[in-house]
Structures are given as C-alpha cells and as structure tokens.
Coordinates of C-alpha atoms in Angstrom, one line a residue:
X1 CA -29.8 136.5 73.5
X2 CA -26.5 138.0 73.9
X3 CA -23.5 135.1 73.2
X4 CA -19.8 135.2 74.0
X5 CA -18.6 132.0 71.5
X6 CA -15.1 132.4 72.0
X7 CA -12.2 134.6 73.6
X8 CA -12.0 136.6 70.4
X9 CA -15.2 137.9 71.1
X10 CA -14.3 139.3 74.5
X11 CA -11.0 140.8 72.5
X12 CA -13.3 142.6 70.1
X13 CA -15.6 144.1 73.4
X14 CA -12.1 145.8 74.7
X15 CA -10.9 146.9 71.4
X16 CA -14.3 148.7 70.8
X17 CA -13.9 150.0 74.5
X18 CA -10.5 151.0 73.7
X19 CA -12.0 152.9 70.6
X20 CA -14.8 154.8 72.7
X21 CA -12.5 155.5 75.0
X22 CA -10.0 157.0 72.3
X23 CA -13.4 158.8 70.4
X24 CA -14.2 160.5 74.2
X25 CA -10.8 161.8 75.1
X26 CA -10.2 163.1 71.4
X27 CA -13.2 165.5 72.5
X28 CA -11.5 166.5 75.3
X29 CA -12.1 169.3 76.8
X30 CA -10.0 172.7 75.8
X31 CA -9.0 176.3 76.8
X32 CA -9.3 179.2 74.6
X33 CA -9.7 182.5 74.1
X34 CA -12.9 184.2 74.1
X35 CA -11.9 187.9 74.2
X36 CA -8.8 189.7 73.2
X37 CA -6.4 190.0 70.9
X38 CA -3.6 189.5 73.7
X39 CA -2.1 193.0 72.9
X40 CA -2.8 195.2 75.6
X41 CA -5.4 198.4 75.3
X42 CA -8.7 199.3 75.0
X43 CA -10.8 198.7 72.4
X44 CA -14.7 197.5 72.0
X45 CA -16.7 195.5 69.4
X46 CA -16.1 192.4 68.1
X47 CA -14.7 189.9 71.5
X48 CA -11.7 188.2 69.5
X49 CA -10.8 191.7 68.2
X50 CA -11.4 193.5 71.5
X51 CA -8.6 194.9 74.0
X52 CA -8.3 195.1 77.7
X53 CA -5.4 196.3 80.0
X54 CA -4.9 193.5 82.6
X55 CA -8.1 192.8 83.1
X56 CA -8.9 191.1 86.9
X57 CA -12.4 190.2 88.1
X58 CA -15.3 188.3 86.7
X59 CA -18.8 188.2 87.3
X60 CA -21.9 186.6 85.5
X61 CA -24.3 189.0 84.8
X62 CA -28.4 188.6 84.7
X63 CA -28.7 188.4 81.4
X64 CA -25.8 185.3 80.9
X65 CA -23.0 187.9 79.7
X66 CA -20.0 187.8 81.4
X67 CA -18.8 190.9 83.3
X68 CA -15.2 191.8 83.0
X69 CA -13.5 194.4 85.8
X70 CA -10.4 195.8 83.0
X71 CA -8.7 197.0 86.1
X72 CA -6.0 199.4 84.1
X73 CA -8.3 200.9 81.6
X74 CA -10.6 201.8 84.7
X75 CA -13.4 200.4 83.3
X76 CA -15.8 197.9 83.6
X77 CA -17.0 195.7 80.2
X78 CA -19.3 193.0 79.2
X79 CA -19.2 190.3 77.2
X80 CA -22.4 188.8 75.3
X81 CA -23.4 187.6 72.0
X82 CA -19.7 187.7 70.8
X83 CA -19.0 190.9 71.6
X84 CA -17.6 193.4 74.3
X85 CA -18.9 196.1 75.2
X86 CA -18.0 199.0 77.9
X87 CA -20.7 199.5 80.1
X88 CA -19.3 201.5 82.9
X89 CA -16.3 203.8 83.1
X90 CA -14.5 206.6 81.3
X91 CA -11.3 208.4 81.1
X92 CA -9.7 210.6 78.8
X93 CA -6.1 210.7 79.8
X94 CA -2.9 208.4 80.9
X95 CA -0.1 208.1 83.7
X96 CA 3.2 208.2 83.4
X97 CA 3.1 205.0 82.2
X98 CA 0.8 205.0 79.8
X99 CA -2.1 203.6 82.0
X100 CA -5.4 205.2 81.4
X101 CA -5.9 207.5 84.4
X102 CA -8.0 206.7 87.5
X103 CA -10.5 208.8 88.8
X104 CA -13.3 209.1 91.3
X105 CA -16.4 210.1 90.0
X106 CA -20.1 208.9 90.2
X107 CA -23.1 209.9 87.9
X108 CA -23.9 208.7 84.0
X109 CA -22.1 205.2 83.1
X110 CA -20.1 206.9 80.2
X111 CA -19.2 209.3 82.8
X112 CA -18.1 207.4 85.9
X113 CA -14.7 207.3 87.0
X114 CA -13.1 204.6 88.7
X115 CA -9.4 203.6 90.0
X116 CA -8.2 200.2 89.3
X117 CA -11.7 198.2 90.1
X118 CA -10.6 194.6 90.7
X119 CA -14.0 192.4 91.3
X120 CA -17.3 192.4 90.9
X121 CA -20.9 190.8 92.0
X122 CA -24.5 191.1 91.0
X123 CA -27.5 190.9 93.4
X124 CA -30.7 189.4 92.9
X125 CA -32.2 192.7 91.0
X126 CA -29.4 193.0 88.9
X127 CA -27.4 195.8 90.2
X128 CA -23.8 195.2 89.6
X129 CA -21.3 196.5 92.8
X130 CA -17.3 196.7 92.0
X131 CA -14.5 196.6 94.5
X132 CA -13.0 200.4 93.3
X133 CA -9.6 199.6 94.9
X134 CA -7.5 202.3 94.2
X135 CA -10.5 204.2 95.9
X136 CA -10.9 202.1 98.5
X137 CA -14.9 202.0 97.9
X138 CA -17.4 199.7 96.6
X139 CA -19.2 201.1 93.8
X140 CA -22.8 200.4 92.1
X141 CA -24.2 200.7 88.8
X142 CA -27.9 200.2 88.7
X143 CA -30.2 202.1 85.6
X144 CA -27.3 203.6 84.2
X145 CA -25.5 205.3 86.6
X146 CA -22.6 204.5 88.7
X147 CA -23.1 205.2 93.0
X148 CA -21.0 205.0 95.8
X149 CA -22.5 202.1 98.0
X150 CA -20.0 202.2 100.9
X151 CA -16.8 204.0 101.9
X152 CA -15.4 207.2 102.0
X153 CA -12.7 207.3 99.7
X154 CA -10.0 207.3 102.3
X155 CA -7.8 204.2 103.1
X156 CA -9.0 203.6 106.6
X157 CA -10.9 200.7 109.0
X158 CA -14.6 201.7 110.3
X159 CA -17.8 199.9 110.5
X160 CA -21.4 200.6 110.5
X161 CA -23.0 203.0 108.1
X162 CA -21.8 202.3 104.6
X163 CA -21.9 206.4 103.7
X164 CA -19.4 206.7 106.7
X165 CA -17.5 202.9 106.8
X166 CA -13.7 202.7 105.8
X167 CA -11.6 200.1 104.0
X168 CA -8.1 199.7 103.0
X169 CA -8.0 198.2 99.3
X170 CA -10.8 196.2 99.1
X171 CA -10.6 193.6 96.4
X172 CA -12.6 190.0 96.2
X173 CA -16.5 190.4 96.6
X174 CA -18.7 187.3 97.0
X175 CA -22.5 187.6 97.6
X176 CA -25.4 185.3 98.7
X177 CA -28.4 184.3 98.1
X178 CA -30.2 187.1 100.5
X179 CA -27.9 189.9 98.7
X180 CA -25.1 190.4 101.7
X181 CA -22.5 191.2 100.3
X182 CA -18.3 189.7 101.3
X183 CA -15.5 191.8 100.8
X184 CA -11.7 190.7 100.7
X185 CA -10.4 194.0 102.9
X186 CA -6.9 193.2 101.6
X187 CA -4.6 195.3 103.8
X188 CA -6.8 195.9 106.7
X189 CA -6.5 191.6 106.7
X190 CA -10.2 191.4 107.9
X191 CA -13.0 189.6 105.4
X192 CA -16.2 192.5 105.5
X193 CA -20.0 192.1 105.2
X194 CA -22.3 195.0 104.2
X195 CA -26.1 194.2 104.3
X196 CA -28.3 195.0 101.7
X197 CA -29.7 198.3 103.8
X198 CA -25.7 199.5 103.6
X199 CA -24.7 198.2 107.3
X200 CA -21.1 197.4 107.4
X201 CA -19.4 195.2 109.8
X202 CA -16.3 192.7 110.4
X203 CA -17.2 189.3 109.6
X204 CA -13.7 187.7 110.4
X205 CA -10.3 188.6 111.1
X206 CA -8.1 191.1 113.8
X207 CA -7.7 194.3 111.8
X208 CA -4.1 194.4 111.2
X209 CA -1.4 196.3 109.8
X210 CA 0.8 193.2 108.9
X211 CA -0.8 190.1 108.0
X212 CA -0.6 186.8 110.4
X213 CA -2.1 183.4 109.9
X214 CA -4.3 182.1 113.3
X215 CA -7.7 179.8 113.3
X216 CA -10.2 179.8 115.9
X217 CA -13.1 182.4 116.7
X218 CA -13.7 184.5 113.6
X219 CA -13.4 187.8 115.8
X220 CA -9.7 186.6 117.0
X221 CA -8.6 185.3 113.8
X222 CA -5.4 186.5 111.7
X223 CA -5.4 186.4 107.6
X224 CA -2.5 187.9 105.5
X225 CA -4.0 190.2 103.0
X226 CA -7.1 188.3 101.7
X227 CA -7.4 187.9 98.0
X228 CA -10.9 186.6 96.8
X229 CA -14.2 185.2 98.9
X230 CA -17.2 183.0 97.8
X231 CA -20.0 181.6 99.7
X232 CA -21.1 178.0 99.1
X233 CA -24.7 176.5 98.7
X234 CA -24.9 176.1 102.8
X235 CA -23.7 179.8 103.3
X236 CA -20.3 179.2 103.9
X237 CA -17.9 181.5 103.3
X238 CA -14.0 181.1 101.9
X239 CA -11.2 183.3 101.8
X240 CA -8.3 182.9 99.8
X241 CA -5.8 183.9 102.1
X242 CA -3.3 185.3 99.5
X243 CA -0.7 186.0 101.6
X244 CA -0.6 183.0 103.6
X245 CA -0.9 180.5 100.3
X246 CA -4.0 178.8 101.6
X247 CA -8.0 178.5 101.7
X248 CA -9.6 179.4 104.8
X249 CA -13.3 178.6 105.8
X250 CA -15.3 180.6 108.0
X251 CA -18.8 178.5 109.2
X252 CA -20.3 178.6 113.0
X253 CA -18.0 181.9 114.0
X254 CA -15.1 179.7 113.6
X255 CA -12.3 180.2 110.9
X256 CA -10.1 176.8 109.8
X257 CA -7.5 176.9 107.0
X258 CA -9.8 174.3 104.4
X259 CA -7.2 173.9 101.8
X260 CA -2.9 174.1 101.6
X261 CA -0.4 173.8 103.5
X262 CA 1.5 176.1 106.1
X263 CA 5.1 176.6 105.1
X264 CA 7.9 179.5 106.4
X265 CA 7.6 182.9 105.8
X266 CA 9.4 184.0 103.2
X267 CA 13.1 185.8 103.3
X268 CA 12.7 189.6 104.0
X269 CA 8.1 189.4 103.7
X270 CA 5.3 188.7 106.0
X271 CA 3.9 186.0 103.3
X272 CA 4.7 182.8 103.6
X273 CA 6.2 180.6 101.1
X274 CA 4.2 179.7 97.9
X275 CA 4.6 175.9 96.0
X276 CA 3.1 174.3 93.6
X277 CA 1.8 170.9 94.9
X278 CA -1.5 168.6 94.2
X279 CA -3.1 166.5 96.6
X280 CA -4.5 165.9 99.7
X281 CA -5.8 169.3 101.0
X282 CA -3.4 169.5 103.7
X283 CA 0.0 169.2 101.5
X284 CA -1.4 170.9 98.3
X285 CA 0.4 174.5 97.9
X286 CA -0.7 177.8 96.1
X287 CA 1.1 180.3 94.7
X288 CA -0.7 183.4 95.7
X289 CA -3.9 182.2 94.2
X290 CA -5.9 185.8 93.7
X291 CA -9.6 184.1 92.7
X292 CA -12.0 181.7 93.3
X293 CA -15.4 180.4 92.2
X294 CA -17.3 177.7 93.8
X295 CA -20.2 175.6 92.2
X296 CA -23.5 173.9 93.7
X297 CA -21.5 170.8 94.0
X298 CA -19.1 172.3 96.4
X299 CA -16.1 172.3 93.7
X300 CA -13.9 175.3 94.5
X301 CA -11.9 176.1 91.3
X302 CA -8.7 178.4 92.1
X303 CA -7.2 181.3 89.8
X304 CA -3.3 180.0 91.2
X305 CA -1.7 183.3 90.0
X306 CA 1.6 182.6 90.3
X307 CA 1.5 179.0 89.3
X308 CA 0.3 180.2 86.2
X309 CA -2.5 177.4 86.9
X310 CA -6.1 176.4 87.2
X311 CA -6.5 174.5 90.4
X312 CA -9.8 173.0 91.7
X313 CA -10.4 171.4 95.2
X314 CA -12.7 168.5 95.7
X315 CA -15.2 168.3 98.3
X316 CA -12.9 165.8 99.6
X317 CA -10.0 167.9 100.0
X318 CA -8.6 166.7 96.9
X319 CA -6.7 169.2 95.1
X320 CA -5.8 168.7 91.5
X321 CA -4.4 170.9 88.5
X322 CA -6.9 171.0 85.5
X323 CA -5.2 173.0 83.2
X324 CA -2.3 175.6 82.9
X325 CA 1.8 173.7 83.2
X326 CA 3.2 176.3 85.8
X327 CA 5.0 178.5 82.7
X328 CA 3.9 181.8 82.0
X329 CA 3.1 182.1 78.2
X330 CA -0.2 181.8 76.2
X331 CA -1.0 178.7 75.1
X332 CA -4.7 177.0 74.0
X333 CA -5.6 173.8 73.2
X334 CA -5.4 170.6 75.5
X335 CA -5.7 171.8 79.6
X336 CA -2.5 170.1 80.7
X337 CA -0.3 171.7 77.5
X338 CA -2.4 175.3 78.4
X339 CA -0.3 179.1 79.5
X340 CA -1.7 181.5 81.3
X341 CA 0.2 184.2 82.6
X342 CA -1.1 185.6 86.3
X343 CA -4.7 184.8 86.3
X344 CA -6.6 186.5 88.4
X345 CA -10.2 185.1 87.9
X346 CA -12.1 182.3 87.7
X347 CA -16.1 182.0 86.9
X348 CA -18.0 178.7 86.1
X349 CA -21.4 178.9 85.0
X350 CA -23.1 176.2 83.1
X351 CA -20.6 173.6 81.8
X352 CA -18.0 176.7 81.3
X353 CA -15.2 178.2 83.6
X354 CA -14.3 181.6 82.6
X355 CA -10.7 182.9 83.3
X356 CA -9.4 186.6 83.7
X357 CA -5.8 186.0 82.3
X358 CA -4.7 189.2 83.3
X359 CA -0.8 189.5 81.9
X360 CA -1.8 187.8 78.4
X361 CA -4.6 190.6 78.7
X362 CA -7.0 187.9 77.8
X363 CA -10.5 186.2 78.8
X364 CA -10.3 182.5 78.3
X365 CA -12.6 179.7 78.4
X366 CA -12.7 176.2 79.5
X367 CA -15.3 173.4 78.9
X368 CA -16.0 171.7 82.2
X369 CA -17.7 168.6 83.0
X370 CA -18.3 168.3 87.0
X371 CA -19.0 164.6 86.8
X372 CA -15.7 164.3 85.4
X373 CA -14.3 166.5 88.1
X374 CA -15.5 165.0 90.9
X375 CA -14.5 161.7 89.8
X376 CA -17.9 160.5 89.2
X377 CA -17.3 158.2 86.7
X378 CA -13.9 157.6 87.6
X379 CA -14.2 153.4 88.3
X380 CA -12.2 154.1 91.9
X381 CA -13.9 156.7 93.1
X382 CA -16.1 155.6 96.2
X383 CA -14.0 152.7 96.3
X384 CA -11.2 152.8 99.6
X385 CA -8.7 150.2 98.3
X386 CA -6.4 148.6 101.3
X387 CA -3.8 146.3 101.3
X388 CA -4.6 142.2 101.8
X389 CA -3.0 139.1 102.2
X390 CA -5.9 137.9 99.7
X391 CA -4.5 136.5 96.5
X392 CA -7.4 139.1 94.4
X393 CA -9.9 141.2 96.0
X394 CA -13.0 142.2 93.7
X395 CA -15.3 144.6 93.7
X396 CA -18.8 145.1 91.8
X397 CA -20.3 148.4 91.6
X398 CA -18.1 150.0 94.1
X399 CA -19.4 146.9 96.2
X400 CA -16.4 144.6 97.5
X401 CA -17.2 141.2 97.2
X402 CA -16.9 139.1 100.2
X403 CA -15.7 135.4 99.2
X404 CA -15.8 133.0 102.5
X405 CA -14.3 129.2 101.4
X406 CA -14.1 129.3 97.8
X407 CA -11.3 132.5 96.7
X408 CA -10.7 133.8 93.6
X409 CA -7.2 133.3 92.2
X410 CA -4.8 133.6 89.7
X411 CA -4.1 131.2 87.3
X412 CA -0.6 130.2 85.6
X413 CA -1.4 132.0 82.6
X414 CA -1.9 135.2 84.6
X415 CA -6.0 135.2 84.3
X416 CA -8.0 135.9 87.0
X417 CA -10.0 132.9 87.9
X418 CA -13.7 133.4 90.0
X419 CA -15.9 131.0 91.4
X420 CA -18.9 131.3 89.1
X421 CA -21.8 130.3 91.5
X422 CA -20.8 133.0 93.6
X423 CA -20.4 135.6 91.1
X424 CA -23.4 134.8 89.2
X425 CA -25.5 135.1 92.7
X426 CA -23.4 138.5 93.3
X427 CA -25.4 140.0 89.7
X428 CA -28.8 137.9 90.7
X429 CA -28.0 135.1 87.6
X430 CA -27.7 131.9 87.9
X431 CA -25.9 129.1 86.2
X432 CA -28.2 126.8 83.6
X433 CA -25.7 124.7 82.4
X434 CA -22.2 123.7 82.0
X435 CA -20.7 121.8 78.6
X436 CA -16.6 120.5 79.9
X437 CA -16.5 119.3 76.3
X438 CA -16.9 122.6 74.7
X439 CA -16.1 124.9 77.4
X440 CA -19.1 126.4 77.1
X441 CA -21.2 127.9 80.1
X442 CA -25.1 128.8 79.8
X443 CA -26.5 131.5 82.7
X444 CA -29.5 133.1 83.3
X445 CA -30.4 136.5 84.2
X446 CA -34.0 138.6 83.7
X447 CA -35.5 135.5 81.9
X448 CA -32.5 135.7 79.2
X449 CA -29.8 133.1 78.7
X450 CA -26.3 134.4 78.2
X451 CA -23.5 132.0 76.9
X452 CA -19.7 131.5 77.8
X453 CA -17.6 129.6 75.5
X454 CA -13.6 129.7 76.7
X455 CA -12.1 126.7 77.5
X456 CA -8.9 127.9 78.5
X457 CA -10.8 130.0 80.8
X458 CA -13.0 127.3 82.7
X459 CA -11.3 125.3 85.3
X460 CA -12.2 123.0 88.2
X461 CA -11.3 123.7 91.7
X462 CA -12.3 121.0 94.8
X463 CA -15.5 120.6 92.9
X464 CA -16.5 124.3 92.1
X465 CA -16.6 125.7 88.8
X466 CA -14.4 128.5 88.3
X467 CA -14.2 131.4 85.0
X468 CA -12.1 134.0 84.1
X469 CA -13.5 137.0 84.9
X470 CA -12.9 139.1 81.8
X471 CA -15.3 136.9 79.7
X472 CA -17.9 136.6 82.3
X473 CA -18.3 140.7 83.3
X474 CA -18.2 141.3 79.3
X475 CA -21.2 138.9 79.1
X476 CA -22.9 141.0 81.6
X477 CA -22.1 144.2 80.4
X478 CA -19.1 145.5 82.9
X479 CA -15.5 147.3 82.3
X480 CA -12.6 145.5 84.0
X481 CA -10.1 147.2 85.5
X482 CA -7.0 145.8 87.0
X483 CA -5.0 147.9 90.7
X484 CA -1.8 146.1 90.4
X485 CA -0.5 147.6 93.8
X486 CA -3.7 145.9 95.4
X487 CA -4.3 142.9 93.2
X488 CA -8.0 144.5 92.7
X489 CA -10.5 143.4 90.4
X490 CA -12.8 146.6 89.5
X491 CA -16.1 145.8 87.5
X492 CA -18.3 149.0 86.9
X493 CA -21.1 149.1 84.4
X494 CA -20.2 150.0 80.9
X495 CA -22.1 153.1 80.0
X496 CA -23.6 151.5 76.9
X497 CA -25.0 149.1 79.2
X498 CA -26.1 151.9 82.1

C-alpha cells in the first residue's frame, strides 16, 4: 500500500523529481565533432585526424557509413568504423588559390575527376549519384567506377533523355523510395526529376534566369535558386528555396511556401531578406538555409547556413532552433552554447543528425531524441490552453476536466484546492474514508487503498470534501505543473509510474 503520512512526504516526491529531472538534462544531448581536425586539406585515415576542404553534402550509405561530398578537394569520402576514407575522386594539381583542381572525367574511382560535387544520394542497390556542379552533371559511382548519369557538361536547360538533358548548377538531390531521383537546378530555378531509366523532366518551377517567388500549379510556379530537396514518407517533396528564405512543398501538382516568412528583397539582389526568427511556420525566418533532412516522423531539420544554426520544423509548423547561437565560430558541447560556421548539411539516421560544417571544414554530430523533439513528452503538448473566467482549470492526461457545481479553487495559502469525489471518479478511485481529526483521507483504486494525511490541505466546502491537489496526484503517481498565464493545473503520469 502506497501512504502519503504527511506534507513532507509529498516534499520528498518533488525533490526526488527535481533530482531525475537534474540526472536527465545533465545527459543532455551534445554536438561534436566526428571528422576533421578543422584545418583545411586533404588527408585520409583516422576521422578526428582526417582533412576536408569545405566539405558540403551528406548522404548515408548502405552499409551505415556516412558519405561526405568534400566539395573543394573534388572528391567524394566516407566515413565508417572511425575512419575516412576517399572513395571516389582524384586530382593532382591546384588553382590559383590553392584549391585542388576540378576536372571532368569518368572511368576507375581513383581516377574520376569531378568539379565542386555538392550532394549526394544512394538508391535502393546502392549506387551512389553526386550533383557534379561545377560540371553541371549528375554523376554515378557503382562497382568502382564513376559514370555520367545525366547531362552534358554544358550549363544549359533540356529535358528528356538524360545522355542529352541540360542543367545549370545542379546542387540538392533527394530520392524516393522507387529510386526517382530530385534535383535542386539552382540557377535554372526549376526542381528536376530523372527516372530510374535516365528520363529527365521538370517537376516544378518556370525555368528562369532570375529567381521569383509565386505558389500555385507546379508548372507556373517561381523559386529563387533552390538549394536542397527531400521527399517525405507520403512522397512529398520540399524545396528549400534558398533564395527566397523559405520551405516550399510541392504535393498534388500544387507548390505552397510550408515554412518562413516572405520579407523584401534585398538592396541591390533578387533574394529576399534573410532573419533569424523561431516559431510559428509562417513568421519563422532562414538565413539561406542550404540543406535539409526529413525523418519518418515528418520532422524537417534545416542546415540555416547563414544563421550559423540547426533549425527543425515540426509537423505542426513549429519552428525551433536546436542547436548552434547564430555566431560563426566552432564550438561543442551543449546545443544552445554550439558554433558552426556555414553549414551546409544535415543527415539524421538513427538517433543521430549528421552536420557538414563546411567553413570550420568539419563533420559534426548531434544526439537526437525525436520524442523530445516533437514535444512528446512535453506535459503541454496536445493540450490547447485558452483563457477563462474560471478561478483554475485542470487537466488529466491531456484531458480537461470538466467541473459543473462544485469548482476548484484557490485557497488563502495559495494551494490549489479540488473537490475530491470528483477527482477521485476522474482516475476511477473512490473515497473509503475520511478521519477530520487527523486529516487523514483513505481511497481506493485497483483493490489497493492509498492514504492522505494533510490537514492543512483538507477543507470543507458547502458540504464537499475538498484536497490540495499536490498531495493527492503524488499519491497517484502524477507530475504537477502550474500555467500561471492560465491558472492551469497540468497532471501527466510520472514516467516511473508509466
């Protein structure tokens, strides 16, 4: 039989809450590194101990490794087991300013040439494709040797076979579950599809020279140099309209900005103007945001590149920051005290987010929990609080109690006071017995007797017995929490007690 005696015992159940709590968020999750030194080059081997040269897209490989596009050393490398590995790409000489050289050449792995890839995504047999970008191609690597899978090589706009199809700096790739592949066609503004048999054709956008911002029918809609795709569970795509600061959504044959807010262009450009802002969907802001990754749960986690932040939309709309302070540096530890400078990529897989920090020339990894995320086991969420002229209003597992002649109220000493009849037919208890000498209240639940003793917090209203609340959702295994702006009583199960 579980037995409150006293207040002090209902003291002892917060402070031990207040410890858990204090034992969880010490375990917080944090942001590290997982490969590079931060000094800029190229260099294999151990991950910590590795080097890349702003490295820009990710992609999870077959196998679990992580793949990393190193846009300026022109090659693409993996990560797995600890260590990094090059497993496409060569080059043997530098620009003028001291970039490795691009190149365009297909044939062996070690051999392969490539010109600032920026993305990449693996289909269901595990061939890997890369936006080549400074070639304007999309590129293959399948049994050790690198292809040309569509384009020409030439800055252009065409559709239909990929050997013959044009695109102007092709960046973001998504891909779905039947291996069609998206492309962010940055500066022809259009998002691309290309079929698994090589067919290439516009999925969304007016092919245009400067970029515009318009909804509607996806064949009539503007973007402003797309950044980044990804297709949700349902086969939605998303764009991350770079240049126009928000997230689009293209479902049905209709395109609808999903996420930001639409603000002037800025002086002198054809962008509009960037901000830093969480939030409902439709007042957050972005800052150029280059990459995205969405999860089964329909979380959308945002590279904000020149927020120097980690973003993540609900599938409310919510928009929050999870880690990163909106300063460039570099910066590990705790999410909110986190610097990243420009990243460019975001991957989650398996209770991880993966992040391409591209001017700290890093990779960096985040724990994630989703429940946490979505607010799962956040005590308000599913709960719509409004305004009432009701002294308290309480709710019980996201349930809002509904009191008809006998209210709750609060007492002089500042306690929440409930009628206990009502509340103990609200958890299916009832009440055995009542001592006014000792204060001390018996009730039954599942055959078990459970006893109240509190006389300061047992009074007598018009003839009903009323209890502080505290004392009575302890008994019964609930955390109490108090919405001063709504005078709200929230009780949600302990998790000991779940």
């Amino acid at each position: 039989m579980v037995q409150i005696k006293n207040t002090k015992k209902a003291v002892a159940l917060v402070i031990s809450a207040l410890i858990i709590f204090t034992l969880v968020h010490a375990g917080d999750k944090l942001v590290y590194d997982m490969a590079g030194t931060g000094e800029m080059g190229f260099k294999d081997g151990t991950a910590l101990k590795a080097t890349f040269t702003l490295p820009y897209g990710l992609a999870l490989d077959v196998d679990g490794g992580i793949i990393v596009v190193d846009s300026y050393s022109n090659r693409i490398r993996k990560l797995k087991d600890g260590e990094a590995a090059t497993i496409a790409g060569f080059t043997d000489s530098k620009d003028l300013y001291g970039f490795t050289r691009g190149g365009f050449r297909d044939g062996k792995t070690d051999e392969a040439r490539f010109n600032n890839p920026r993305d990449a995504v693996v289909d269901s047999k595990g061939n890997i494709f890369i936006s080549d970008t400074g070639n304007h191609v999309i590129r293959k690597i399948s049994e050790g040797k690198v292809y040309t899978f569509a384009g020409t090589g030439n800055a252009g706009y065409k559709n239909g076979k990929a050997s013959t199809a044009e695109f102007n700096t092709p960046t973001g790739l998504a891909i779905d579950k039947d291996d069609n592949i998206y492309i962010a066609d940055t500066l022809n503004n259009v998002i691309r599809k290309i079929t698994p048999d090589g067919t290439v054709s516009n999925l969304a956008g007016v092919k245009t020279s400067v970029g515009k911002l318009r909804n509607g029918r996806s064949s009539l809609a503007y973007f402003n140099e797309p950044g980044d795709v990804a297709v949700d569970a349902d086969g939605n795509i998303y764009v991350l309209d770079t240049g126009n600061q928000v997230i689009r959504k293209i479902s049905a044959g209709r395109v609808i900005t999903f996420s930001g807010s639409i603000q002037p262009k800025l002086e002198g450009t054809d962008y509009l103007e960037g901000g830093f802002e969480d939030g409902r969907s439709a007042a957050a802001r972005y800052n150029f945001p280059k990459g995205m990754s969405i999860t089964a749960e329909g979380l959308i986690f945002v590279a904000d590149t020149y927020n120097n932040a980690i973003r993540v939309v609900k599938p409310n709309g919510e928009v929050l920051t999870i880690a990163g302070t909106g300063t460039a540096g570099r910066q590990n530890g705790k999410p909110e005290d986190s610097m990243f400078n420009c990243p460019t990529s975001v991957l989650y897989s398996e209770g991880s987010l993966y992040i391409a920090d591209m001017y700290n020339n890093l990779v960096r990894k985040m724990e994630i929990d989703i429940d946490d995320v979505l607010g799962v086991n956040d005590p308000l969420s599913g709960i719509e609080l409004k305004s009432t002229n009701a002294p308290v209003q309480l709710w019980i597992d996201k349930n809002r109690l509904d009191f008809e002649a006998y209210k709750p109220y609060i007492s002089p000493q500042g306690k929440t006071m409930v009628p206990l009849d009502y509340m103990c037919s609200s958890i299916g208890a009832k009440v055995k017995s009542y001592d006014a000498a000792a204060g001390s209240i018996t009730i039954s639940k599942d055959n078990k007797d459970y006893m109240i003793v509190d006389q300061s917090g047992v009074s007598i209203e018009n003839e009903v017995l009323y209890v502080h609340i505290r004392p009575f959702a302890y008994c019964f295994g609930y955390d109490v929490l108090w919405v001063q702006d709504y005078k709200a009583v929230i009780l949600t199960k302990a998790d000991s007690f779940k």
